Amino acid sequence: MTTEPPAPAPAGGSPARHPGDEPPATELHVLNPATEEHVATVAAAGAADVDAAVTRAARAQRAWAAAAPGDRARLLRRFAAVVDDHVEELALLEVREAGHTLGNARWEAGNVRDLLDYAAGGVERLTGRQIPVAGGVDVTFLEPLGVVGVIAPWNFPMPIAAWGAAPALAAGNAVLLKPAETTPLTALRLAELALEAGLPEHLLQVLPGEGPVAGAALVEHPGVAKIVFTGSARVGKGVMAKCADRLARVTLELGGKSPNVVFADADLEAAALAAPMSFLDNAGQDCCARTRILVQRTVHDRFLELLAPAVERVVVGDPADERTQMGPLISRVQLDRVRSYVPDGADALRGSAPRGPGFWYPPTVLTGVDPGAPVATEEVFGPVAVVLPFDDEADAVRLANATDHGLSGSLWTRDVGRALRVSRAVQAGNLSVNSHSSVRYWTPFGGFKQSGVGRELGPDALASFTETKNVFISTEG
């Protein structure tokens, strides 16, 4: 096995440029990952484009923040309604540019709609406080930050763009959205739908471009008050460092290596049946993928017997086919990365995948793996999981926490006390008991350790795009 896999193809950015590199691209070429066919060519934004967009956004933001809260809420709801009218169009676009299954893509477009509706509901509830003080009245206001930069990844282009954009807009900010180089089309279409819904011009602008060019310009621009970034920890650390230079706010979601912990008292049949899609959804290109399946030693062999047919039954193929459960990887680079983690002849449970054009890799569950091996500790970002045995509850917690990441995870047990104890002990921001759910737009989402900084979604999302202003009014003299 290759012990030093190639540098990742980060979900939200590109490796930094170095002296002697080829000049920035002026165009982005979008490929269909299932066929490798050309889908579209999009003009690539440069630093000057970003600068001009910030100027336009700042002007639009001032007018937007001054609008009545009810009017802003109404426009966001209208935006949600327009997205709802175009769910199928957006879904088919996502299938073509990202290789997502049709069912997933429909859910993603619907998630954008639902998040806009949810954020709109918070506009008129974004309230400050009245704090008792001597000699007067003290009140707080939640003021918008100004211009917010959202750098979205290629693995879930639509929903993650909306996770940042919707609450930022609802809180009174303007948004500059930089989509990933491989998946700019749905972002561009959403911006068109925003204008169709009546949102002010330049309030939501999309800047397709290379990470080291458009992304870097956005991160470093003094007129951008906050950056929301989803991608690799390596790129995210660079974003955070650049923002620190000018004390810009950041929210970072930086990946995971999530455990799926199966105790001996669990419903093994249910746990085994659910396990495949917990790491195969979106071909494993999911920061929440449960790629470390930790099984209590006393039921380890029985669990594998149940898991094998469940993996084999997963339908991998044309993402536009309603029956398909898993599509291709995003690119040749990502395919090569995934292959580098799996040694030839490794003991594994395997499914099947198409041959020929497209970036296909079969569902793969490795057994007999050293818990310290790269495939067991690093984010593969593909349809590959490992099964690791554990002895008792303490051993399960130790293994679950034996990674730099801490985004999500699952626990399977019939013991409520154990579920609560282990949930408190596992270092992860999002845990699920007897299921694999991680993300709901009405609950907070984010990670521990190197999985990120801050939280997205949920009832506090709007407040994270504001500054608290305190005002004291004297009542004496």
mmCIF file of N, CA and C in Angstrom, residues 11 15 47 104 122 154 214 235 298 308 369 395 410 436:
data_model
loop_
_atom_site.group_PDB
_atom_site.id
_atom_site.type_symbol
_atom_site.label_atom_id
_atom_site.label_comp_id
_atom_site.label_asym_id
_atom_site.label_seq_id
_atom_site.Cartn_x
_atom_site.Cartn_y
_atom_site.Cartn_z
ATOM 1 N N ALA A 11 -12.285 19.438 -1.134
ATOM 2 C CA ALA A 11 -13.662 19.674 -1.540
ATOM 3 C C ALA A 11 -13.941 21.141 -1.796
ATOM 4 N N PRO A 15 -4.782 23.370 -4.198
ATOM 5 C CA PRO A 15 -3.478 23.626 -3.599
ATOM 6 C C PRO A 15 -2.976 25.018 -3.965
ATOM 7 N N ALA A 47 -8.639 38.132 -9.569
ATOM 8 C CA ALA A 47 -8.600 39.024 -8.411
ATOM 9 C C ALA A 47 -9.337 40.336 -8.678
ATOM 10 N N ASN A 104 -30.625 11.966 -4.703
ATOM 11 C CA ASN A 104 -29.840 12.874 -3.866
ATOM 12 C C ASN A 104 -29.928 14.306 -4.361
ATOM 13 N N GLY A 122 -36.327 33.548 10.464
ATOM 14 C CA GLY A 122 -35.513 34.129 11.518
ATOM 15 C C GLY A 122 -35.285 35.622 11.384
ATOM 16 N N TRP A 154 -17.149 20.923 -3.816
ATOM 17 C CA TRP A 154 -17.730 20.214 -4.953
ATOM 18 C C TRP A 154 -18.553 19.002 -4.539
ATOM 19 N N ALA A 214 -9.326 33.209 -7.350
ATOM 20 C CA ALA A 214 -10.555 33.849 -6.869
ATOM 21 C C ALA A 214 -10.768 33.589 -5.387
ATOM 22 N N VAL A 235 -6.376 23.081 3.441
ATOM 23 C CA VAL A 235 -6.738 24.362 2.850
ATOM 24 C C VAL A 235 -7.417 25.253 3.880
ATOM 25 N N THR A 298 -17.186 -9.716 20.054
ATOM 26 C CA THR A 298 -18.022 -10.908 20.210
ATOM 27 C C THR A 298 -19.034 -11.082 19.071
ATOM 28 N N ALA A 308 -21.808 -8.229 4.283
ATOM 29 C CA ALA A 308 -21.346 -8.569 2.927
ATOM 30 C C ALA A 308 -22.456 -8.485 1.878
ATOM 31 N N VAL A 369 -7.499 -4.676 9.012
ATOM 32 C CA VAL A 369 -6.663 -3.483 8.825
ATOM 33 C C VAL A 369 -6.051 -3.063 10.161
ATOM 34 N N ASP A 395 -12.812 0.666 25.150
ATOM 35 C CA ASP A 395 -12.037 0.432 23.933
ATOM 36 C C ASP A 395 -12.725 1.075 22.729
ATOM 37 N N SER A 410 -21.955 7.476 14.550
ATOM 38 C CA SER A 410 -23.163 6.751 14.904
ATOM 39 C C SER A 410 -22.863 5.725 15.983
ATOM 40 N N HIS A 436 -28.102 6.973 11.068
ATOM 41 C CA HIS A 436 -26.923 7.639 10.518
ATOM 42 C C HIS A 436 -27.216 9.089 10.133
#
